[in-house]
Short mmCIF file of N, CA and C in Angstrom, two decimals:
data_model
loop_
_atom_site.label_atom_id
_atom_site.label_comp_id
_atom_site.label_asym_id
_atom_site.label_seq_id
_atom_site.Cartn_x
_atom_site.Cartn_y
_atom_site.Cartn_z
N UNK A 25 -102.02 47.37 52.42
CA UNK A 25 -101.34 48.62 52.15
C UNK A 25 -102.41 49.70 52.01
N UNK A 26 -102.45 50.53 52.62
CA UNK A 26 -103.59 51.79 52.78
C UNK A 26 -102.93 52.71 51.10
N UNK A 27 -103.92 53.38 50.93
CA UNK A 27 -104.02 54.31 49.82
C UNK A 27 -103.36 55.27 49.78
N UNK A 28 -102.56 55.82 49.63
CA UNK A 28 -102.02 57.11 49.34
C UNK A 28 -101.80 58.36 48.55
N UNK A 29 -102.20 59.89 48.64
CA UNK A 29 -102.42 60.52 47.80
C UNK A 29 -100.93 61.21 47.30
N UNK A 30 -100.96 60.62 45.78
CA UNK A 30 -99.63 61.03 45.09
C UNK A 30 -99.87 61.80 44.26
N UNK A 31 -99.26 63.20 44.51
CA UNK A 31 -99.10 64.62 43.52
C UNK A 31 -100.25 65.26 43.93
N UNK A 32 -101.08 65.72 42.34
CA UNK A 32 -102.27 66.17 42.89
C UNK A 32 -103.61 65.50 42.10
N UNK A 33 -103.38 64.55 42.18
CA UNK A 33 -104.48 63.89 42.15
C UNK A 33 -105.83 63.52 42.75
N UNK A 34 -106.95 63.83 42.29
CA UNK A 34 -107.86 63.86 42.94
C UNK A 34 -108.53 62.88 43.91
N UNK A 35 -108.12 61.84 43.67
CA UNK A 35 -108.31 60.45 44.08
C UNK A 35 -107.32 59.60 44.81
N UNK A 36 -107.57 59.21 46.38
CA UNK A 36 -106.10 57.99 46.47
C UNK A 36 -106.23 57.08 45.79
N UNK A 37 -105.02 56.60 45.75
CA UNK A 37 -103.80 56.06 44.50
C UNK A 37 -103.75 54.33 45.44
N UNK A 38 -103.86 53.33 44.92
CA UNK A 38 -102.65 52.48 45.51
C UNK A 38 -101.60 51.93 44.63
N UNK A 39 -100.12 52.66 44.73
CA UNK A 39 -99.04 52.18 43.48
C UNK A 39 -98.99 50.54 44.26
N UNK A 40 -98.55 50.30 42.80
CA UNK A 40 -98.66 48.51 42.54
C UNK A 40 -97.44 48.35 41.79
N UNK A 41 -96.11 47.43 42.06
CA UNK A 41 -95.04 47.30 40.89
C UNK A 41 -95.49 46.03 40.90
N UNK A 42 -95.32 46.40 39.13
CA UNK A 42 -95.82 44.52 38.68
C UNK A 42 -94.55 44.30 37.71
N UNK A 43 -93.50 45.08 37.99
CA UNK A 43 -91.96 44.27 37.17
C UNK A 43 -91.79 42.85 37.59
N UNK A 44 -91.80 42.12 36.86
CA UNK A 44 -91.31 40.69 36.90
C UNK A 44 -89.47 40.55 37.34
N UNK A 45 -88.75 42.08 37.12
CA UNK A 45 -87.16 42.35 36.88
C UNK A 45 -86.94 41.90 38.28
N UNK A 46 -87.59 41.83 39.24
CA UNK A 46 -86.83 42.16 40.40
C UNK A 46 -87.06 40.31 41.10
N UNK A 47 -87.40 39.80 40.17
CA UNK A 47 -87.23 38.10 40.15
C UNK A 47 -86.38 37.05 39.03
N UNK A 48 -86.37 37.92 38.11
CA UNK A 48 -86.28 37.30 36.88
C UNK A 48 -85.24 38.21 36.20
N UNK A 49 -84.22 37.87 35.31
CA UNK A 49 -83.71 38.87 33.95
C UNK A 49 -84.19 38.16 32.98
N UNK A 50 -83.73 38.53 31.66
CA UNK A 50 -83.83 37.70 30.51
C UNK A 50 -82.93 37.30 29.59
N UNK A 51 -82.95 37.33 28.16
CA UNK A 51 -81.75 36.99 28.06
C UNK A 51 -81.51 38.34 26.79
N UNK A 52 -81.78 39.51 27.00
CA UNK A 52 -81.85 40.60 26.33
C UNK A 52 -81.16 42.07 26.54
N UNK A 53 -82.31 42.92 26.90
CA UNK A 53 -81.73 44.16 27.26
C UNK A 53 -81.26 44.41 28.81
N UNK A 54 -82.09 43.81 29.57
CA UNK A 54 -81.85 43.75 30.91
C UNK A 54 -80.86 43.27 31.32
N UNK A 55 -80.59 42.03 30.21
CA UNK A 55 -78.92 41.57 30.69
C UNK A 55 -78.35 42.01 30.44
N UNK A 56 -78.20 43.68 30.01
CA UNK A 56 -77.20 44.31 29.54
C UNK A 56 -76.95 45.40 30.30
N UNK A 57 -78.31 46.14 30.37
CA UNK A 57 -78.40 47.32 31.43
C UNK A 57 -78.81 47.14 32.82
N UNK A 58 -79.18 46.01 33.51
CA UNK A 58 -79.72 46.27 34.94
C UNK A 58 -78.48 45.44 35.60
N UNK A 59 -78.70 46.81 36.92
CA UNK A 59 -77.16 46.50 37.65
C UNK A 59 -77.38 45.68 38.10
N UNK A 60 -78.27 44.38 38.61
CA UNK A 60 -78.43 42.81 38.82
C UNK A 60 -78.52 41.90 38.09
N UNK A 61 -77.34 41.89 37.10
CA UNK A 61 -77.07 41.24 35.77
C UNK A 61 -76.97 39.61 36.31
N UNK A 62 -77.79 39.01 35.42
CA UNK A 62 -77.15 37.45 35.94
C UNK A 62 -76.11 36.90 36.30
N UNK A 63 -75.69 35.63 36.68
CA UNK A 63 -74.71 34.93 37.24
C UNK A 63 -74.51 35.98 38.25
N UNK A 64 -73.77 35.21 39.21
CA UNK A 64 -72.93 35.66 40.58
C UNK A 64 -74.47 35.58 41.50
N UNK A 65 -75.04 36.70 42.17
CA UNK A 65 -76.22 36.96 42.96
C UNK A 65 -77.63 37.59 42.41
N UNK A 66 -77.68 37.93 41.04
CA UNK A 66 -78.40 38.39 40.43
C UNK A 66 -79.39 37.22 40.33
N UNK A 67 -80.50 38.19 39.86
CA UNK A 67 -81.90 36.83 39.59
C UNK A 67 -81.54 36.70 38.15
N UNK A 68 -82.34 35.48 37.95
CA UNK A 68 -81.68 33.86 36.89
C UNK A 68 -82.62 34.51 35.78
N UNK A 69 -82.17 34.20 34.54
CA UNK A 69 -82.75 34.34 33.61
C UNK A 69 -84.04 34.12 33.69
N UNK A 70 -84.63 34.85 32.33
CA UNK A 70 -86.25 34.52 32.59
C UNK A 70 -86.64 33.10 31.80
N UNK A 71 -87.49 32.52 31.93
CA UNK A 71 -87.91 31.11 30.89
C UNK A 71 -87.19 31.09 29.08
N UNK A 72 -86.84 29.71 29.16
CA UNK A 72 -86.24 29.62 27.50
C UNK A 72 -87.75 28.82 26.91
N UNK A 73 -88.37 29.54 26.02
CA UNK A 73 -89.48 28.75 25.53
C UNK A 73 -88.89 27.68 24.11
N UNK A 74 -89.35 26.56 24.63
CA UNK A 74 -88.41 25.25 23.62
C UNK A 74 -89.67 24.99 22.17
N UNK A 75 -88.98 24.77 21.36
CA UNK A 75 -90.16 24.81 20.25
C UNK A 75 -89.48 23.47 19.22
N UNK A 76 -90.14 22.73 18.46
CA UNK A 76 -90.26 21.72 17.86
C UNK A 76 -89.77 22.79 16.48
N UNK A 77 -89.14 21.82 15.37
CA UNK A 77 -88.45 23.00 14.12
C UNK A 77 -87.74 22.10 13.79
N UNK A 78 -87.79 22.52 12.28
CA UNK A 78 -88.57 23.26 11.34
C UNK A 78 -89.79 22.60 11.06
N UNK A 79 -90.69 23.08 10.51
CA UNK A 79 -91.76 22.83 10.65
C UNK A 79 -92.42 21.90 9.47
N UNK A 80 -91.71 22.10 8.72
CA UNK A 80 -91.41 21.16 7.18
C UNK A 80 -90.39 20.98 6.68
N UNK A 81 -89.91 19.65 6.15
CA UNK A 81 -88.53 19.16 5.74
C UNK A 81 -88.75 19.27 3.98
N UNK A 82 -87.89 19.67 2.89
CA UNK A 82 -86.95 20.55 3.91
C UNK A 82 -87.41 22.12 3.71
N UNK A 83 -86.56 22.69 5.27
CA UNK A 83 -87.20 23.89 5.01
C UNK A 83 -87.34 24.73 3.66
N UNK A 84 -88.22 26.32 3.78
CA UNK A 84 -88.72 26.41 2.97
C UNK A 84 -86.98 26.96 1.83
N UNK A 85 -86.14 27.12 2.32
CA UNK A 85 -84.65 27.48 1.70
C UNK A 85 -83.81 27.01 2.96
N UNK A 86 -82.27 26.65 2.80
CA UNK A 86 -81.64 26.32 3.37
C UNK A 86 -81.17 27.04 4.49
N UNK A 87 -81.38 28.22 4.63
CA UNK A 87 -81.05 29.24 5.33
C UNK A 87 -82.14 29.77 6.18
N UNK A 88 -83.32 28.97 5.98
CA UNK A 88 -84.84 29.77 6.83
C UNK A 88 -85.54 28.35 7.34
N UNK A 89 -86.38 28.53 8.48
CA UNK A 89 -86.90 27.38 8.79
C UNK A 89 -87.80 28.56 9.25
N UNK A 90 -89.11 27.55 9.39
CA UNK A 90 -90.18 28.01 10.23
C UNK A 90 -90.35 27.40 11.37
N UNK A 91 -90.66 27.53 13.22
CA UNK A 91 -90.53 27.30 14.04
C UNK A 91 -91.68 27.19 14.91
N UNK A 92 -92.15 26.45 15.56
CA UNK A 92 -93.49 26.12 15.99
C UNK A 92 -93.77 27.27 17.70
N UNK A 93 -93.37 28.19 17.63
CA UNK A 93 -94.33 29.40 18.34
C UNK A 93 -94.19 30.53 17.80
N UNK A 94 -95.48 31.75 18.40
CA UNK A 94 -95.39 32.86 18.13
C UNK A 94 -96.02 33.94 18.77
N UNK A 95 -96.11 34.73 18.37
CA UNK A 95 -96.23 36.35 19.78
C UNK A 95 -97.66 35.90 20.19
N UNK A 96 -98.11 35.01 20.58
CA UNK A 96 -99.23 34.02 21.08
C UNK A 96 -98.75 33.59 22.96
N UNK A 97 -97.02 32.69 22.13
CA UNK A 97 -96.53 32.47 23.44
C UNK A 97 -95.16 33.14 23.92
N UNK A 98 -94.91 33.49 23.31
CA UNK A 98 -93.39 34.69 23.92
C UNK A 98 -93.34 35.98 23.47
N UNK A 99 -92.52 36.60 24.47
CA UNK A 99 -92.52 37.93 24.83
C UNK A 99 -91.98 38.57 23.47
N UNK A 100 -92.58 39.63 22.78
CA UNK A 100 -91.68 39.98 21.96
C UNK A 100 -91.54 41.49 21.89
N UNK A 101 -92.10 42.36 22.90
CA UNK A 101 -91.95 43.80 22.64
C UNK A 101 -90.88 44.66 22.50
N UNK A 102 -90.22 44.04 23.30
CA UNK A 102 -88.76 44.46 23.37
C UNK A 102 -87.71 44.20 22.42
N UNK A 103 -87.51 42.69 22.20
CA UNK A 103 -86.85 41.77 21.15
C UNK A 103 -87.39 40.64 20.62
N UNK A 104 -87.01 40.31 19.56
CA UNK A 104 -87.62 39.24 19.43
C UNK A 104 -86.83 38.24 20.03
N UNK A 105 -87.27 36.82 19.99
CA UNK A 105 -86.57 35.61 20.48
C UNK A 105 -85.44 35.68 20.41
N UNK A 106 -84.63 34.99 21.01
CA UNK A 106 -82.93 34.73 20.78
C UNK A 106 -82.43 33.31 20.91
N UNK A 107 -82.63 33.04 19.72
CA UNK A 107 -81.84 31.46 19.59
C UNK A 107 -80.83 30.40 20.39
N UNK A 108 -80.45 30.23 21.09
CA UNK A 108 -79.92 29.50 22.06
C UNK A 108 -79.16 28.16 21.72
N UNK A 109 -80.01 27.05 21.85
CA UNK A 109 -79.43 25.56 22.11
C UNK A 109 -80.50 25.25 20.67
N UNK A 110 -79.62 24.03 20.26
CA UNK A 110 -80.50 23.04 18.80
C UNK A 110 -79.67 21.91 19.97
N UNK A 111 -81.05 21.26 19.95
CA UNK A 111 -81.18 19.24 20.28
C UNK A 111 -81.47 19.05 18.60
N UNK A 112 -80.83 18.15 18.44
CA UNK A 112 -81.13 17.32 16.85
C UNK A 112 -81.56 15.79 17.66
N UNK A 113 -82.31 15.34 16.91
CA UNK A 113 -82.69 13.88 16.91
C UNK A 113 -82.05 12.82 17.67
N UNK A 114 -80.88 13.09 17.62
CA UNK A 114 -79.39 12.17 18.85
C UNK A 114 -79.86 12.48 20.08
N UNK A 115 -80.01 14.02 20.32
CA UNK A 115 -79.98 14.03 21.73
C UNK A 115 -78.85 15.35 21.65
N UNK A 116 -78.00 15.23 20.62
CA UNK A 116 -76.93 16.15 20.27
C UNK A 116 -77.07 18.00 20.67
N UNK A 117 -76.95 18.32 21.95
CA UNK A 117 -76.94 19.97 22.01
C UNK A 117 -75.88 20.70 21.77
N UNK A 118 -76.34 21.84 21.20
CA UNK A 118 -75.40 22.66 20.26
C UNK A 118 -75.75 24.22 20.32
N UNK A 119 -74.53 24.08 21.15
CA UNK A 119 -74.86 26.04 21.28
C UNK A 119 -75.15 26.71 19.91
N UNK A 120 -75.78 27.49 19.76
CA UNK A 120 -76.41 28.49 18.12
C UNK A 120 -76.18 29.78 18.60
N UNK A 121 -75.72 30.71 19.53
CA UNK A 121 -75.88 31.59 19.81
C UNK A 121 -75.02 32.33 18.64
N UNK A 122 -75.36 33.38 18.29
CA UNK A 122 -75.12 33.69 16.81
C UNK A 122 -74.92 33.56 15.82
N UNK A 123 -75.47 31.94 15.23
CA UNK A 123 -75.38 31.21 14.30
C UNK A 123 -77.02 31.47 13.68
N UNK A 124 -78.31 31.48 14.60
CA UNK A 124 -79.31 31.58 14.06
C UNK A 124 -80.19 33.02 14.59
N UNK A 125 -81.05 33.74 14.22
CA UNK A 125 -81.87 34.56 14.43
C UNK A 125 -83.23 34.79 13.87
N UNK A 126 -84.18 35.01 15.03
CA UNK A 126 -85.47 35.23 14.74
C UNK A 126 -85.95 36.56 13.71
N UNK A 127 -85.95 36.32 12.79
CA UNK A 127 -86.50 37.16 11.79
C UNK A 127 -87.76 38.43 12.22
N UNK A 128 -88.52 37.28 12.33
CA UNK A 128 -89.80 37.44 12.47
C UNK A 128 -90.99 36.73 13.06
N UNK A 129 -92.31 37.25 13.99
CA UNK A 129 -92.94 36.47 14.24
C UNK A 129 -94.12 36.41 13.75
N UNK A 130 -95.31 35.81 13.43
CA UNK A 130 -96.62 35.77 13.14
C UNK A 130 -97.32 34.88 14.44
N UNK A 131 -98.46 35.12 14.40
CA UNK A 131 -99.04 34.34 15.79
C UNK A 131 -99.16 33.07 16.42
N UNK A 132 -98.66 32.33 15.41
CA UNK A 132 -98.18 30.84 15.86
C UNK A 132 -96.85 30.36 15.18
N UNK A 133 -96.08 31.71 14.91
CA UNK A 133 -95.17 30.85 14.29
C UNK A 133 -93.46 32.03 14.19
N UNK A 134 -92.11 31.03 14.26
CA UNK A 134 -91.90 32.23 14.14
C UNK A 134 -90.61 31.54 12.88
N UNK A 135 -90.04 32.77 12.28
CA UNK A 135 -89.26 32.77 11.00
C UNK A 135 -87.89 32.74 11.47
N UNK A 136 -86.69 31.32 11.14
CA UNK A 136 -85.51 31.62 11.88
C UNK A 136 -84.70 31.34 10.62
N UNK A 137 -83.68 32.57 10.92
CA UNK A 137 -82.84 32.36 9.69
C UNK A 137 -81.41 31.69 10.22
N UNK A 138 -80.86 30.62 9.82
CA UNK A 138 -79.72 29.98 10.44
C UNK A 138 -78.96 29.16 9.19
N UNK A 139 -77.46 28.56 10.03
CA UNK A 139 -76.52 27.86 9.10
C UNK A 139 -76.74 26.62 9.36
N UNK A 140 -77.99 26.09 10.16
CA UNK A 140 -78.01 25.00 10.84
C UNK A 140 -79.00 23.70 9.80
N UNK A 141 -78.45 22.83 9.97
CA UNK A 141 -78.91 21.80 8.87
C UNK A 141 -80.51 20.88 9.95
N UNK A 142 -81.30 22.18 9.92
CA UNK A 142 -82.39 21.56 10.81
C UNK A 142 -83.02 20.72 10.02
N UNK A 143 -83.85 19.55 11.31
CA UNK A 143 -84.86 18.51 10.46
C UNK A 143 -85.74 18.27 11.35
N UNK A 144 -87.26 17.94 11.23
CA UNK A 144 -88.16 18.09 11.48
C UNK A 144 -87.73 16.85 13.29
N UNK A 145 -88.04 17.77 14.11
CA UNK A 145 -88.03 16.79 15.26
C UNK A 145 -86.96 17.26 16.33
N UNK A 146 -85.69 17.80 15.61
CA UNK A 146 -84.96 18.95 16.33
C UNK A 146 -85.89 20.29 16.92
N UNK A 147 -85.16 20.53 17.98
CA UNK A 147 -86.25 21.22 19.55
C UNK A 147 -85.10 22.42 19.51
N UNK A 148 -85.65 23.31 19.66
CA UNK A 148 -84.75 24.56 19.55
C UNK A 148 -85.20 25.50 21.19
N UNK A 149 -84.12 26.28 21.72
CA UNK A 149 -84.61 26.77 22.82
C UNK A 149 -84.07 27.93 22.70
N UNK A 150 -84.97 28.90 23.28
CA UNK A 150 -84.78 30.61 22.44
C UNK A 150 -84.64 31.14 24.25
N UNK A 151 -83.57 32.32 24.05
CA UNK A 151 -83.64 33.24 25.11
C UNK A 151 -85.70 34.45 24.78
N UNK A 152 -85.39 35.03 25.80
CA UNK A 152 -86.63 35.80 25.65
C UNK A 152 -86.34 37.55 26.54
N UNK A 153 -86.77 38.49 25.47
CA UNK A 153 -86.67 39.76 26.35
C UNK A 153 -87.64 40.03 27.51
N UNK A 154 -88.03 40.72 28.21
CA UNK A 154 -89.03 41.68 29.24
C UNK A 154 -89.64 40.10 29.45
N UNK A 155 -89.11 40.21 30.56
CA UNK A 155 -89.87 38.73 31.55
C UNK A 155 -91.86 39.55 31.92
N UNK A 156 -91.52 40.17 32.23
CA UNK A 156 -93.07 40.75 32.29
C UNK A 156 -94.49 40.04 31.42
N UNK A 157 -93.93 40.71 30.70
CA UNK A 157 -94.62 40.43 28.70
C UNK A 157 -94.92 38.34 28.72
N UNK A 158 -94.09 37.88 29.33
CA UNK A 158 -93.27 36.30 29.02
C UNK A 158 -94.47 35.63 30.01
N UNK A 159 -94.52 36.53 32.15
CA UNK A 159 -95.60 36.56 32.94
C UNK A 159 -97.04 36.07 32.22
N UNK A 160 -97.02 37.49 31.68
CA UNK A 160 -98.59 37.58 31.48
C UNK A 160 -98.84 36.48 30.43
N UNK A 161 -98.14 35.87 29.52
CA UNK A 161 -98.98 34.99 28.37
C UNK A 161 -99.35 33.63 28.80
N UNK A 162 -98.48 33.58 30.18
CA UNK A 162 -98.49 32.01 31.04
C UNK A 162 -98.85 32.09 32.47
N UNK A 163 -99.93 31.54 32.45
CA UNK A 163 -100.25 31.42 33.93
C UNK A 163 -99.37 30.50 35.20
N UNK A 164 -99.19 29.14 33.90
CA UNK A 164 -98.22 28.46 34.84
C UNK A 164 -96.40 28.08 34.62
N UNK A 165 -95.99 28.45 35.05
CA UNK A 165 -94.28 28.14 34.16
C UNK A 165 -93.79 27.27 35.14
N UNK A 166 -93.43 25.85 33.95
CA UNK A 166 -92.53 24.90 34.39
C UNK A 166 -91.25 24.88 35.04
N UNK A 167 -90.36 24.68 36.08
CA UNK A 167 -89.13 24.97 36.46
C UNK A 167 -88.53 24.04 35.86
N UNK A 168 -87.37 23.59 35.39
CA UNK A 168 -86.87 22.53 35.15
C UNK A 168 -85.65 22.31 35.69
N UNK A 169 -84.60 21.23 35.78
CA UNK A 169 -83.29 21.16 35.87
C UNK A 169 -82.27 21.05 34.78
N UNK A 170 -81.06 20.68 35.61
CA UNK A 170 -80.67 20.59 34.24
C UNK A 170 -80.36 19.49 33.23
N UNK A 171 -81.40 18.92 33.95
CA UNK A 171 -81.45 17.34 32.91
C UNK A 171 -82.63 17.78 32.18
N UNK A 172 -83.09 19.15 32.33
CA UNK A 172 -84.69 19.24 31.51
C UNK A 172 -85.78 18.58 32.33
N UNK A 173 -85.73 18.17 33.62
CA UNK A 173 -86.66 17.28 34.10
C UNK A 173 -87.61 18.23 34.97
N UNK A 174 -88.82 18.35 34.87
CA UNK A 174 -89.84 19.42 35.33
C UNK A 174 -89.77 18.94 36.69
N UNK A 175 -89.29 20.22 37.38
CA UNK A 175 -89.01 20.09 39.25
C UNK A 175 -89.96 20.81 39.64
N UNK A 176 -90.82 21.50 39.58
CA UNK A 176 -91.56 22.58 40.25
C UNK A 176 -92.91 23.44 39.01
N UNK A 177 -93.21 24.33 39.68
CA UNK A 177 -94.08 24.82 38.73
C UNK A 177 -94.43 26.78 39.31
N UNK A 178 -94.18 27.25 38.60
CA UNK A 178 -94.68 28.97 39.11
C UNK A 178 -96.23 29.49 38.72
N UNK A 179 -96.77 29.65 39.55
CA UNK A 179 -97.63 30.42 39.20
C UNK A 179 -97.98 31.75 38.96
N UNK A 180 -98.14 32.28 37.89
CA UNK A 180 -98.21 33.70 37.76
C UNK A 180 -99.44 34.28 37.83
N UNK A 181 -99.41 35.29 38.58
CA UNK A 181 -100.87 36.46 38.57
C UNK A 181 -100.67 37.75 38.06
N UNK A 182 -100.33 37.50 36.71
CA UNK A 182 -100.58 39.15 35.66
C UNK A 182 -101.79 39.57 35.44
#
């Protein structure tokens, strides 16, 4: 792509879009406002990052667990995490979608407040905002199915 001089800038330019949107949504703002909203022909959500939780039995109050990632490995500029699916120890999945929420994050860790009777070994899987942000912290992202079984692999260049 040759250089091009945009406005009045003294220097050619080469514009570069590095939106991740026009591959990916998430499970946030974009799924709300961009007119290529998931399902039907739209691009597929962005990665659910799965995390091991709570992090000590029992948690630190019945209503809070601590959760094994943090703004280390997911996107959080936009939103924080969004709670999704609890696997308990059975194997047992269980939609949480507005049953639990990410409080807060610290750099390896993040704060979930829920009604859910977690125990150490239950795997929790969080939606994520700005696929971009999600890009850059991972070089390589696992594809999976929907047995969870790793089919493929993406490589990212942020």
């Amino acid at each position: 792509m040759a250089a091009e001089q945009i406005g009045t800038l003294s220097r050619p330019v080469r514009t570069v879009l590095r939106s991740g949107c026009y591959v990916t949504h998430d499970h946030g703002s974009y799924e709300v406002t961009s007119p290529l909203r998931s399902g039907g022909d739209g691009p597929a959500r962005c990665g659910r990052p799965w995390s091991c939780g709570p992090k000590c039995s029992p948690p630190p109050s019945p209503a809070n667990a601590i959760v094994g990632f943090g703004k280390r490995d997911v996107s959080y500029d936009q939103e924080l995490p969004i709670p999704l699916t609890w696997i308990d120890a059975a194997g047992t999945r269980t939609d949480v979608t507005g049953r639990a929420k990410v409080g807060k994050l610290n750099d390896q860790h993040a704060f979930l407040r829920s009604d859910l009777p977690l125990r150490p070994g239950d795997v929790l899987t969080f939606g994520i905002a700005h696929p971009c942000t999600a890009f850059d912290k991972w070089r390589l992202l696992p594809v999976i199915d929907t047995n969870t079984t790793v089919v493929d692999a993406i490589r990212t260049f942020f």
